[in-house]
XYZ file of C-alpha atoms in Angstrom:
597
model
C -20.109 -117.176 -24.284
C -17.243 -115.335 -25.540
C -15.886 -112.805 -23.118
C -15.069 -109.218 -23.867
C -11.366 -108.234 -23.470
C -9.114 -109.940 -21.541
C -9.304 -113.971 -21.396
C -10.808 -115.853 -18.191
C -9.937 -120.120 -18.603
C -10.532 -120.398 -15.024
C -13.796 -118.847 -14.351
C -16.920 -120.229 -12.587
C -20.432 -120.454 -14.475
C -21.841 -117.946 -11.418
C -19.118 -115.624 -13.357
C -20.233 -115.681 -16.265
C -23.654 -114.961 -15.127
C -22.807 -111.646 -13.563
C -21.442 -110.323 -16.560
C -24.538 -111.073 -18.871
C -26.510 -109.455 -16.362
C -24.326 -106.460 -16.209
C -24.232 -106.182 -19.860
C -27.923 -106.281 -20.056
C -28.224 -103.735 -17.529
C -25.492 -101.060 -19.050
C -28.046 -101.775 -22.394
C -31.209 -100.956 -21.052
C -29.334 -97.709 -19.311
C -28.549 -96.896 -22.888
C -31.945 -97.914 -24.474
C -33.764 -95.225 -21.922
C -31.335 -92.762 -22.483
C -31.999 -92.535 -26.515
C -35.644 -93.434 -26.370
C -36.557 -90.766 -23.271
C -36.499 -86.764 -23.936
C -33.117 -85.955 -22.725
C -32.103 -82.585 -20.120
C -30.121 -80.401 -21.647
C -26.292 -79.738 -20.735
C -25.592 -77.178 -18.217
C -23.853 -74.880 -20.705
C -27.348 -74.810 -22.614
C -29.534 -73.215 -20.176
C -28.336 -69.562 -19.773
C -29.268 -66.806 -17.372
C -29.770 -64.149 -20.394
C -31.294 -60.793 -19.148
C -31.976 -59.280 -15.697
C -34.163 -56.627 -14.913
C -32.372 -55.336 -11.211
C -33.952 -51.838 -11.463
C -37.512 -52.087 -12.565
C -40.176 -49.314 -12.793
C -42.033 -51.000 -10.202
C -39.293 -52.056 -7.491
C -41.577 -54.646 -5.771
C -43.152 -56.598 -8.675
C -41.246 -55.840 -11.606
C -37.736 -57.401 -11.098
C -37.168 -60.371 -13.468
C -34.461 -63.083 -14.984
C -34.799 -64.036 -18.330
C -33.492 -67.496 -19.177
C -32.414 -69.045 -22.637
C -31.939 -72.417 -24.230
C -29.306 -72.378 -26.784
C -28.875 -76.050 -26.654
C -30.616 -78.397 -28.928
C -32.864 -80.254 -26.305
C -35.620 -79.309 -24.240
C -35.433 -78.965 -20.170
C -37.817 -79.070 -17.246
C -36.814 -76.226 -15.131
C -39.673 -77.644 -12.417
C -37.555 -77.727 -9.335
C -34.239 -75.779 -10.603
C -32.888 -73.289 -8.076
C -32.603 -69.123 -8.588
C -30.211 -68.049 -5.893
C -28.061 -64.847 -5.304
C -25.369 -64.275 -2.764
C -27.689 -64.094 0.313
C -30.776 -66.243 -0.737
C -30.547 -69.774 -1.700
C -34.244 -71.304 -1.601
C -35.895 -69.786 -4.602
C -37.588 -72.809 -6.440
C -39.021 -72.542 -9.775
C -42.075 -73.577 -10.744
C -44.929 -72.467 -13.487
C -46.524 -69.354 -13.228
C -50.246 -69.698 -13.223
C -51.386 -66.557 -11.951
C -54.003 -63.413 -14.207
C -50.982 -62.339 -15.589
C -49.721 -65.272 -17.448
C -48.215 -65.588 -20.908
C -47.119 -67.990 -23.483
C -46.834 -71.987 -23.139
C -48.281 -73.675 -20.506
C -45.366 -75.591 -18.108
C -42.030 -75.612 -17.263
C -40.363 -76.983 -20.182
C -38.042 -74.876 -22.460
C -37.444 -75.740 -25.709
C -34.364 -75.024 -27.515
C -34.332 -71.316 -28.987
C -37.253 -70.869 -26.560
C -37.063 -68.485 -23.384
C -38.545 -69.082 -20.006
C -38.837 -65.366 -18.034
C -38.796 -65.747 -14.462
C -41.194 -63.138 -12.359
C -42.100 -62.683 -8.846
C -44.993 -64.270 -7.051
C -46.649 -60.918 -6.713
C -45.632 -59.889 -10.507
C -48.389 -57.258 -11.764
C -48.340 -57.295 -15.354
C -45.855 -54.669 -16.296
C -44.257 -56.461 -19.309
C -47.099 -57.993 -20.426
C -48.038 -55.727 -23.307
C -44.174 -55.860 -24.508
C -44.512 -59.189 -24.717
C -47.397 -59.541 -26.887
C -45.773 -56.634 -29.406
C -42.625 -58.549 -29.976
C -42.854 -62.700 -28.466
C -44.087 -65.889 -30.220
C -46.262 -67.030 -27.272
C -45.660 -70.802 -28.814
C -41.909 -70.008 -27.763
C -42.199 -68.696 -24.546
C -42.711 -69.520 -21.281
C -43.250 -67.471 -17.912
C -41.979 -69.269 -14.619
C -42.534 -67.831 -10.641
C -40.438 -68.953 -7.698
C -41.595 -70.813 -4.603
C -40.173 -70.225 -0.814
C -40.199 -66.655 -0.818
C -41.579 -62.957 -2.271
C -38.607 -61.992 -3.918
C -36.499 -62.825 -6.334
C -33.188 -64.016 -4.538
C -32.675 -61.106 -2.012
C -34.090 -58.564 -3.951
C -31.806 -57.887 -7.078
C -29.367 -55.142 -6.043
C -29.900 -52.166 -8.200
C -26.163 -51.446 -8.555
C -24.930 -54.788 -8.154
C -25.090 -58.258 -7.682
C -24.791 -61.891 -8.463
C -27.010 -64.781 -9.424
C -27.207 -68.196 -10.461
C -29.007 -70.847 -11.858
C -28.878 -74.670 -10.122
C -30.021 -77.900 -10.678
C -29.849 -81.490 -8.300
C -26.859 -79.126 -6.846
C -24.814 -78.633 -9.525
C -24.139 -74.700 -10.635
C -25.803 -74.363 -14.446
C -24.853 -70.548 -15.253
C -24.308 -67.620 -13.289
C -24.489 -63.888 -14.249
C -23.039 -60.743 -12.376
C -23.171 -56.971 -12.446
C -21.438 -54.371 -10.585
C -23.519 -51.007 -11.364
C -26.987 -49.727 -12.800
C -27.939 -50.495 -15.978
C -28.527 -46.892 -16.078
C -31.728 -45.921 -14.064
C -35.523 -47.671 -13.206
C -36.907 -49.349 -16.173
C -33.156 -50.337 -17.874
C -32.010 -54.582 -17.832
C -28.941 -56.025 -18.294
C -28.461 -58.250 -21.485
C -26.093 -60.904 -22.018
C -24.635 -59.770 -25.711
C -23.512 -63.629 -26.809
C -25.580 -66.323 -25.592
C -22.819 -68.688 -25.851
C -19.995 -66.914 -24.325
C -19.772 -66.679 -20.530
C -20.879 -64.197 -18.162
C -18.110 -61.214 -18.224
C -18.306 -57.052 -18.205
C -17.844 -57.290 -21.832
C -20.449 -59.559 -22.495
C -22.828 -57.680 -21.011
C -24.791 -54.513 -21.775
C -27.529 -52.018 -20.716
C -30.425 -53.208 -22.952
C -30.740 -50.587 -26.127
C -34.336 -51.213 -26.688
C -36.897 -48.307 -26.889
C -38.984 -49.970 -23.670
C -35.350 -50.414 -21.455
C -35.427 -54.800 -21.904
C -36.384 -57.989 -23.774
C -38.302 -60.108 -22.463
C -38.894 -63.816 -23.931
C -36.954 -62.222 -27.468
C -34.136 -61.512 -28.641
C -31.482 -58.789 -26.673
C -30.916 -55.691 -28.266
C -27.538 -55.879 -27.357
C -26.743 -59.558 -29.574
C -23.827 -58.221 -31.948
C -24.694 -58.366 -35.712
C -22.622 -60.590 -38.325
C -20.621 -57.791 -39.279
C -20.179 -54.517 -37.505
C -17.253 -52.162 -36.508
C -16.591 -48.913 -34.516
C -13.697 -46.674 -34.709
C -12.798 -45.826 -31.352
C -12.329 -42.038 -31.092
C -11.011 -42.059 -27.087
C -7.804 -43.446 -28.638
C -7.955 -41.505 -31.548
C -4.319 -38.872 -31.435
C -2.648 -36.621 -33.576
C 1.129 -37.152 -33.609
C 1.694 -33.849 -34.844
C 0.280 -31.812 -31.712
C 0.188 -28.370 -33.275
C 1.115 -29.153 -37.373
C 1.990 -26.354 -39.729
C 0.458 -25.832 -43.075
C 1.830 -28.045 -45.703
C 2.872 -31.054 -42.666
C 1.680 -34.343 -42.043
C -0.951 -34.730 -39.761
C -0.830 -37.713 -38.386
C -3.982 -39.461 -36.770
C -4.081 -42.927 -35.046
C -7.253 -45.132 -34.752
C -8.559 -48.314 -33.003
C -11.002 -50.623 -35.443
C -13.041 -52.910 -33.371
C -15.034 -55.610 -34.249
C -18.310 -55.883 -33.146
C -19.358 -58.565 -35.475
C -19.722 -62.233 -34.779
C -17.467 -62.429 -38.183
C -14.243 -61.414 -39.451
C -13.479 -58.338 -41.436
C -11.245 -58.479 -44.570
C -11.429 -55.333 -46.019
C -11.592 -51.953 -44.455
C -11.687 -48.269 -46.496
C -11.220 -45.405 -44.529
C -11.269 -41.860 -45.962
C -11.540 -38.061 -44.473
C -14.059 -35.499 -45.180
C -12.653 -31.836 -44.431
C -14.488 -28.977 -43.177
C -17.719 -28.381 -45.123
C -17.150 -31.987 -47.039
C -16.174 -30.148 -50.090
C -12.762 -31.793 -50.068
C -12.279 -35.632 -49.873
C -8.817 -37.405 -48.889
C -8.766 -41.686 -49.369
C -6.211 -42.283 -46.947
C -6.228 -46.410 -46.316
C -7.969 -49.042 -48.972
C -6.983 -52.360 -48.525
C -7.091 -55.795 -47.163
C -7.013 -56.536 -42.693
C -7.767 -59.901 -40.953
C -9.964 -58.179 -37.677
C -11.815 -61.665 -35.729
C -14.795 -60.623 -33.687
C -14.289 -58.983 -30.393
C -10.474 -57.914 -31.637
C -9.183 -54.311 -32.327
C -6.333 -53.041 -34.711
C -4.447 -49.857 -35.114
C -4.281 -48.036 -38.410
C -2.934 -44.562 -39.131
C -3.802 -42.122 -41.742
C -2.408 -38.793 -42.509
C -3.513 -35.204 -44.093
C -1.749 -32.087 -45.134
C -3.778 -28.709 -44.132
C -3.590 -26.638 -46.964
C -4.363 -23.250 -44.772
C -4.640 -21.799 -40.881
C -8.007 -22.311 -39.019
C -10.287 -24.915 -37.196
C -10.640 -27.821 -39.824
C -13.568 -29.809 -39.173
C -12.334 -33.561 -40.324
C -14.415 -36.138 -40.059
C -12.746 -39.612 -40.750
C -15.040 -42.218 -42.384
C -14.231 -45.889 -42.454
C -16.700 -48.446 -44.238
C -16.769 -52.090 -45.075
C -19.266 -53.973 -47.412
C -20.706 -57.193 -46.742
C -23.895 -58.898 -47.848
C -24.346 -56.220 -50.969
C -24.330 -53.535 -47.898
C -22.415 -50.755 -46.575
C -21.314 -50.454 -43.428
C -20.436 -46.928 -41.965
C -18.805 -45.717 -38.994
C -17.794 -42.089 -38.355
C -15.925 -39.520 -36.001
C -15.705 -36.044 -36.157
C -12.104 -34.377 -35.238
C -12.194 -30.638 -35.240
C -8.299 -29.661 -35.564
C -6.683 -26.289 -34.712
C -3.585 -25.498 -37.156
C -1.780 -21.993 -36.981
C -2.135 -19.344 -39.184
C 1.401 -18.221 -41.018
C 3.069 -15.735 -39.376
C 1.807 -11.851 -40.436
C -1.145 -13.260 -42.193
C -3.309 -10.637 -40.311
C -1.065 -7.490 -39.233
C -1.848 -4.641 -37.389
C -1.962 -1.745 -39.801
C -2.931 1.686 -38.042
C -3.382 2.741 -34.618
C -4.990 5.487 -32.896
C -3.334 5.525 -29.510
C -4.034 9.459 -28.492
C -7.652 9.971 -30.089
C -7.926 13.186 -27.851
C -9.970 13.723 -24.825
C -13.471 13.040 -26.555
C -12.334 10.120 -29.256
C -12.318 6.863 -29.709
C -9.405 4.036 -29.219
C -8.849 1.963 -31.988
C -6.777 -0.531 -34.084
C -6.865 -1.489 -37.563
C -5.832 -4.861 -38.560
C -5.523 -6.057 -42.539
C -6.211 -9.848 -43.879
C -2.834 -9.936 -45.952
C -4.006 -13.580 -46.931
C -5.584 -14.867 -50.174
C -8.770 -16.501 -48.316
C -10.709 -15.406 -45.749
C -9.858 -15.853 -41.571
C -12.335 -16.726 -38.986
C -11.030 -14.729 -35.620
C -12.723 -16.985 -33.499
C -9.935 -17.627 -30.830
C -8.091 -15.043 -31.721
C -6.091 -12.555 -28.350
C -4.291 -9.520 -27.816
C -2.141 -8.747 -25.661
C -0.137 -5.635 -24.205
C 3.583 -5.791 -22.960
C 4.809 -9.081 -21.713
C 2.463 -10.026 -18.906
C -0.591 -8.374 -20.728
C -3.945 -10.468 -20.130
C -5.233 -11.883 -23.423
C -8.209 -10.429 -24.493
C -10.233 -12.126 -26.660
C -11.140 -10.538 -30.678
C -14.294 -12.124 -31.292
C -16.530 -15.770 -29.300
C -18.229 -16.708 -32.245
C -16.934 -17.510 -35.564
C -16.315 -14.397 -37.928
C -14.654 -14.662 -41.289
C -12.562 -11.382 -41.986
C -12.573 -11.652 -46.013
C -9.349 -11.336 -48.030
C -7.330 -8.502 -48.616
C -9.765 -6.856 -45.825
C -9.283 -4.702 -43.092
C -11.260 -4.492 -39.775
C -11.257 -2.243 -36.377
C -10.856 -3.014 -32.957
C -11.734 -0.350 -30.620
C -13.038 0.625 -27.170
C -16.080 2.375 -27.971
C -17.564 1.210 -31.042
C -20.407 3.885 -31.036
C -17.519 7.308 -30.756
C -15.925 5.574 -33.750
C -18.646 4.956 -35.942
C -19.366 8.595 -35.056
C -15.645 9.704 -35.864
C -15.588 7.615 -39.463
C -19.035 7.460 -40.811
C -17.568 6.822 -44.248
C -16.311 3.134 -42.958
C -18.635 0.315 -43.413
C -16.762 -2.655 -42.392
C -16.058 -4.667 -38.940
C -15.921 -2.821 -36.085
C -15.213 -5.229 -32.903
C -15.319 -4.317 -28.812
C -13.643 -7.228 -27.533
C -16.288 -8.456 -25.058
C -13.232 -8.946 -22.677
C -12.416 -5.818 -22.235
C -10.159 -3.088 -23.847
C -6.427 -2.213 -23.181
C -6.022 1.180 -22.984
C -3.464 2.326 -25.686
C -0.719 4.526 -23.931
C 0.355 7.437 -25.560
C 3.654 6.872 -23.952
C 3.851 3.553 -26.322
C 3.747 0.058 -25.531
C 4.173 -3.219 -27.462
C 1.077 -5.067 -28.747
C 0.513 -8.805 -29.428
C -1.690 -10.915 -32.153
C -2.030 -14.433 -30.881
C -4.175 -16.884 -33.181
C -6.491 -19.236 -32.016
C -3.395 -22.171 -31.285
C -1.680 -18.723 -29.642
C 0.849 -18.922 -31.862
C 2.039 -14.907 -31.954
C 1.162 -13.857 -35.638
C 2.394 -10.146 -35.560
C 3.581 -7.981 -32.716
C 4.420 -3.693 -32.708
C 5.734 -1.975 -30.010
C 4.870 1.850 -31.048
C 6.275 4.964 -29.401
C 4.814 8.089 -29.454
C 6.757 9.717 -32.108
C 5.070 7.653 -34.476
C 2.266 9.968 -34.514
C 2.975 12.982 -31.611
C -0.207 15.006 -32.219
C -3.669 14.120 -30.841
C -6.427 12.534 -32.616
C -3.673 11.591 -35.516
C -3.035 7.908 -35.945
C -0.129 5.713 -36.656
C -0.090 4.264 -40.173
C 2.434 1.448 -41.410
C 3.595 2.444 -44.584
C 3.843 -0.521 -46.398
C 3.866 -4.306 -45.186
C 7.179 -5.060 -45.763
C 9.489 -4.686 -43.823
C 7.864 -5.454 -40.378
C 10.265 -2.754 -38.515
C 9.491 0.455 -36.838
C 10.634 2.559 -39.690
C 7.301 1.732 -41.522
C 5.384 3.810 -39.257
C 4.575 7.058 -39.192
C 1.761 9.991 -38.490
C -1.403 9.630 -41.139
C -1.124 12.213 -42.993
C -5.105 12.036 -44.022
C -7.226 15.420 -43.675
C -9.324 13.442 -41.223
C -6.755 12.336 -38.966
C -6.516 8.460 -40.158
C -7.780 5.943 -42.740
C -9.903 3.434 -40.910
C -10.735 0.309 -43.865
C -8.549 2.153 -46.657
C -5.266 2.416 -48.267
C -2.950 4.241 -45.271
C -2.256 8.062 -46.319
C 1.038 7.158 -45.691
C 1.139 3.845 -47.882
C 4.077 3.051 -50.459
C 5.094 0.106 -51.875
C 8.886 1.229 -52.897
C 10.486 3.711 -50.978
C 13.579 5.694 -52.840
C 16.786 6.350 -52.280
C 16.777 10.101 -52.733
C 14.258 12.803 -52.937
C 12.504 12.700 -56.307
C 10.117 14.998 -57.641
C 8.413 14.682 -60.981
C 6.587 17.173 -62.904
C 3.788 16.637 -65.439
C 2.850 18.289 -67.955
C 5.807 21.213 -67.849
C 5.266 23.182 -69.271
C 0.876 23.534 -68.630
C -1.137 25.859 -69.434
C -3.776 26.679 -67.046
C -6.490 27.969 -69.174
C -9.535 26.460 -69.030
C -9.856 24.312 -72.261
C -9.638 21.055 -70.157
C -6.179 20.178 -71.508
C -2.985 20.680 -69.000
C -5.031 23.138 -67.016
C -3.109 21.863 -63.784
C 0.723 21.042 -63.046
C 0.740 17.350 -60.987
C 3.717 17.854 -58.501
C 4.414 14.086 -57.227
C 6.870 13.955 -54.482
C 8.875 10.948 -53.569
C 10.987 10.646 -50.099
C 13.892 8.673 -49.435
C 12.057 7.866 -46.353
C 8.559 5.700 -45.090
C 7.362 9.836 -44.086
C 8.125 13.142 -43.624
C 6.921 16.967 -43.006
C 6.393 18.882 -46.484
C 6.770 22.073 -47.111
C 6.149 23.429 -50.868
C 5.887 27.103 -52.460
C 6.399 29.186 -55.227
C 8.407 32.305 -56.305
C 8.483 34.396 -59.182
C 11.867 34.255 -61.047
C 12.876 37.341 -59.322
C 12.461 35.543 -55.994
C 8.968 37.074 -54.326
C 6.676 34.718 -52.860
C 3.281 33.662 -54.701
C 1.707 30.294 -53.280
C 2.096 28.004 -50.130
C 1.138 24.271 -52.134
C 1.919 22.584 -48.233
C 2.878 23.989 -45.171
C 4.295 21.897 -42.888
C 2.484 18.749 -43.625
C 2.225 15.147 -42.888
C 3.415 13.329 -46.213
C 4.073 9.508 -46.718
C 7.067 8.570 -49.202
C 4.875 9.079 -51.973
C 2.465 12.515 -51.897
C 0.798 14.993 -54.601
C 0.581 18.213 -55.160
C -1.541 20.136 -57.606
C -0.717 23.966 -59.021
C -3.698 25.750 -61.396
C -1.556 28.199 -62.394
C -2.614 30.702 -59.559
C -1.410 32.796 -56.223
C -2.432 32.579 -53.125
C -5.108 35.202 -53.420
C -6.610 33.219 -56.356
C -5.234 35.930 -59.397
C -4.318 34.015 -62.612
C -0.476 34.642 -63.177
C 1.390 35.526 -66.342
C 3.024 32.830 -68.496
C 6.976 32.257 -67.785
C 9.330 30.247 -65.549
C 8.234 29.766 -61.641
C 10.438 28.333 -59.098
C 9.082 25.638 -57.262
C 10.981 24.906 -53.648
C 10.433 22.422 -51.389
C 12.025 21.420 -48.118
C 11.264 18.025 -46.637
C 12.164 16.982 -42.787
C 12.686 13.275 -42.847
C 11.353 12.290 -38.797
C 12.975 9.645 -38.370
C 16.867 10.837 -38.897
C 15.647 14.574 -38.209
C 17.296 15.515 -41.734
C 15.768 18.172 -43.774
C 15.773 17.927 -47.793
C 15.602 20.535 -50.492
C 15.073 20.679 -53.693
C 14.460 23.430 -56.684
C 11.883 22.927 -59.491
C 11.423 24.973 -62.690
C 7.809 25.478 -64.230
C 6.925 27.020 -67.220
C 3.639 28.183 -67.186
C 2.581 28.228 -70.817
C -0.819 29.749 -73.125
C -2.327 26.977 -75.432
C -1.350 28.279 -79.200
C-alpha cells in the first residue's frame, strides 16, 4: 500500500493497518454526511419577526423564524431564550389552534412561528388570508408559560440556540408603536441592528409565516426632507435659492440615474434642476443641490420631485417646501390716513398694491413708533389685487357707515388697533419675512382739521412733502385716486385757461371757462374770484380751500347771485398759500367773456 504524503521505510505492518482503518472511517463520515438530510448553518435559521406587544398580552406574544438557507432543519429541541429565561424548548405545536405542516422541520424559504403554550388563536385567520400552509409551520415551547420572560413591550433581547451554540439573536429597545404592532427584520440576511429593523407596516400590525412588510424593494429611494436647507436663509427676488438634499437608497440595488425637478406654487410652473447619471448602493445616501430664482414676494409652495425608472416603471418621491421670500421694498405703501376722524368717526388707513400682481397679506404687521407691538393685517390668506387699494381701520362698521360709496377691503386687525395720535407718530409695514416694506411718521399738520385725512400726493418721492390735507368734499378718498394726487409737480404757479375767450350761452359749445390750477407745491389753500375791469367784486370760484398741486375750477359766465353778466374782459385773481413753506402766491388772469356770432 502506497502511503499518502510523507514516506514511512521503517514502518510496522500493525502501522499500516491503522491507517486503512482510519481512512475507511474518515470515508464513511463523508458517505453519511452527503447521503443524510443535512442541518442547516447557523446563519440560515433567523429570528425574523417578534410580536412583544400583542392585543392579547398573555397568549398573543410570538417569534417568527425563517430559513434562508438552502437546507431543511429540525428545530425539535432548539432553545428560545431572552436575558432572564433560558429553558424554553421547542417543540411542535399540536394544540385546536394549529396551522400549516405537521412537525418541526423548516424548509428553506419556509417559516416556523413560535406561540405560547396557552396561544388562543388570534393570528389564525391572518394566516389563512395571506400563508401557503405547505410552507409553514407553527412550533410551542416546553418548560414554561411564556415565551422567554415575557417579551418586554419596550425592550428586550432574544435568541435562538442549538447543542449550545448561539444561532441568531434579535434585539429591540422601544415599542413597536402600541398593542397589536411586531417588529420585522427588513433583510433576512443581514444581522440584527436598529436599522435593520422596523415596526411592521401591514394593515393587521405583523406577518406571520409570510413575508415582512418592511423587506426593502429592488429599487426604491427617499429624499430626506429633515436635512433638507436653504443656503440662502431669507433670498431676494431674482437670487439663487439654494436647497440641499439627502437621496437614500432603500433598494436592495443600485441607482444610476436620478431626475429631480421642482413644482412651484399651484404647479403651473416647472424648473428641471438635476438630470443625470449617480452610483447610490443600497442602504447609502448622497447629497445633491438644486437651485431656483423666485420671480416675486410671497409664500412659494415648492415641492421638489425626484424620480428614477427601472423595470419600464417610475419611481417617485416627493417633499413639499413652503418658502417665505420678501416683498420689494414700497410694493404696498400706505396712501391716506385718517388720524383725527372726530369724536364720532372712524380710524383708518389706506394702503395701495403699487405691484403688477396681486399680494396675499397673510403675515403681514404694523407697527407704531419703535417699540410698537406688531399687530397682525390679516390670519388667513387674502390676495389684495393689483394696482388696488384696501382699508385698515378700528371700527369697520362707523366706516362703512362714513364711505358707503367704497366697496373694497375693509380689515380690523383681529389683534387689535393702534390708536392713531393726532399729535403724529411713525407707522410701520412689515411683510410676512418682517422685512419693513414702507414706513411714515405723520404730524399733525398734514391734515390739522378733524374728520379730514392725510393724502400722499403722489408715490414718488417717499418724503413728508407728499402729504397733505384731502382736499375731497367728503373729507377723504377711501379706494380712489387721492384729491390731492399729482404725478408732476411744477416749478411755479401755472394756471391755464380754456376756451378764452367762452361764451356762456347755452348752445352746448364753450358754455363754461375750465380754470386748471397748478402749484409749485404737493398742496396748498386756494383762494379764487372775480372782478369786473373796474375792480368790484362778482364771484368767490374757492374760498380758502384744500387744493392738491393740480385742482379745477369751473366759471358759467355768472355772479354770485346767479345773474348772467355782460360780455367783456373779467379779472380772474387768485392767491395760493403753499403749507408747507407758509408762502402765499398770486396770480392775475384775463377772461373774455364772449356771445357766439
Amino acid at each position: 500500500m502506497r502511503s499518502i504524503g510523507k514516506s514511512h521505510k521503517n514502518a510496522t505492518p500493525g502501522y499500516f493497518v491503522k491507517m486503512f482503518i482510519q481512512q475507511v472511517s474518515l470515508l464513511a463520515i463523508l458517505l453519511h454526511l452527503t447521503l443524510s438530510p443535512r442541518i442547516a448553518m447557523a446563519a440560515e435559521i433567523v429570528i425574523n419577526e417578534v410580536m412583544a406587544d400583542p392585543l392579547l398580552e398573555s397568549t398573543g406574544e410570538f417569534v417568527e423564524l425563517y430559513n434562508a438557507g438552502v437546507h431543511p432543519a429540525d428545530l425539535s429541541g432548539w432553545i428560545l431564550g431572552d436575558l432572564k429565561d433560558h429553558n424554553d424548548v421547542l417543540i411542535d405545536y399540536t394544540d385546536i389552534f394549529d396551522s400549516g405542516a405537521a412537525g418541526t422541520v423548516i424548509y428553506p424559504g419556509q417559516y416556523a412561528l413560535i406561540v405560547d403554550p396557552g396561544y388562543t388563536g388570534s393570528y389564525n385567520q391572518i394566516i389563512e388570508a395571506y400563508t401557503d400552509q405547505n410552507k409553514f409551520i407553527m412550533l410551542t415551547i416546553r418548560g414554561d408559560q411564556t415565551l422567554g420572560n415575557g417579551l418586554g413591550n419596550s425592550g428586550d433581547a432574544i435568541y435562538l440556540e442549538f447543542n449550545g451554540r448561539r444561532m441568531d439573536t434579535f434585539t429591540w429597545e422601544r415599542s413597536a408603536g402600541g398593542n397589536g404592532i411586531s417588529w420585522e427584520k427588513k433583510e433576512v440576511m443581514v444581522e440584527d441592528s436598529e436599522s435593520n429593523r422596523a415596526p411592521s407596516e401591514h394593515i393587521s400590525g405583523s406577518t406571520p409565516g409570510f413575508e415582512n412588510s418592511t423587506v426593502p424593494a429592488p429599487y426604491g429611494f427617499y429624499i430626506s426632507a429633515d436635512t433638507t436647507t436653504l443656503f440662502s436663509l431669507m433670498p431676494d427676488i431674482g437670487q439663487t435659492v439654494s436647497i440641499a438634499l439627502q437621496i437614500h437608497n432603500t433598494g436592495l440595488n443600485e441607482i444610476d440615474s436620478i431626475r429631480i425637478y421642482l413644482l412651484l406654487n399651484d404647479f403651473s410652473e416647472r424648473q428641471v434642476t438635476y438630470y443625470g447619471s449617480i452610483h447610490l448602493a443600497p442602504g447609502a445616501f448622497t447629497f445633491s443641490h438644486i437651485s431656483w430664482e423666485p420671480l416675486y414676494g410671497g409664500n412659494h409652495t415648492v415641492s421638489i420631485v425626484a424620480s428614477i425608472n427601472e423595470f419600464r416603471s417610475t419611481i417617485h418621491d416627493t417633499i413639499t417646501l413652503t418658502i417665505p421670500i420678501p416683498f420689494p421694498d414700497h410694493s404696498l405703501i400706505m396712501n391716506e390716513i385718517m388720524f383725527n376722524p372726530g369724536s364720532d368717526g372712524a380710524e383708518w388707513l389706506e394702503l395701495y398694491n403699487r405691484s403688477d400682481r396681486p399680494i396675499d397679506i397673510h403675515g403681514w404687521t404694523m407697527r407704531m413708533d419703535k417699540d410698537g407691538k406688531a399687530r397682525t393685517l390679516c390670519h388667513v390668506p387674502l390676495d389684495i389685487p393689483d394696482r388696488a387699494y384696501f382699508i385698515l381701520t378700528d371700527d369697520s362698521l362707523t366706516f362703512k357707515e362714513t364711505y358707503p360709496a367704497y366697496t373694497g377691503i375693509v380689515l380690523q386687525p383681529v389683534d387689535g388697533w393702534h390708536r392713531l395720535r393726532n399729535g403724529g407718530a411713525t407707522l410701520r409695514l412689515y411683510d410676512l419675512t418682517d422685512r419693513l416694506i414702507h414706513t411714515i411718521e405723520y404730524r399733525p399738520d398734514w391734515s390739522p382739521d378733524a374728520a379730514r385725512s392725510a393724502e400722499r400726493v403722489n408715490f414718488e418721492p417717499f418724503d413728508e412733502v407728499t402729504w397733505g390735507p384731502s382736499a375731497a368734499i367728503h373729507g377723504g378718498t377711501p379706494g380712489e385716486k387721492n384729491s390731492l394726487f399729482s404725478q408732476h409737480i411744477p416749478q411755479r404757479l401755472h394756471v391755464d385757461l380754456h376756451p378764452n375767450p367762452f361764451s356762456p350761452d347755452g348752445d352746448g359749445q364753450n358754455d363754461a371757462c375750465l380754470i386748471t390750477v397748478q402749484l409749485p407745491a404737493a398742496h396748498g389753500v386756494l383762494h379764487a374770484v372775480l372782478f369786473d375791469i373796474k375792480g368790484r367784486f362778482l364771484r368767490t370760484l374757492a374760498n380758502q380751500a384744500p387744493i392738491g398741486s393740480r385742482h379745477t375750477l369751473f366759471w358759467y359766465g355768472r355772479d354770485d347771485q346767479g345773474h348772467r353778466l355782460p360780455m367783456g374782459p373779467y379779472i380772474l385773481y387768485l392767491e395760493s398759500l403753499i403749507s408747507t413753506s407758509q408762502e402765499v402766491i398770486v396770480s392775475k388772469q384775463v377772461i373774455i367773456l364772449a356771445r357766439s356770432l
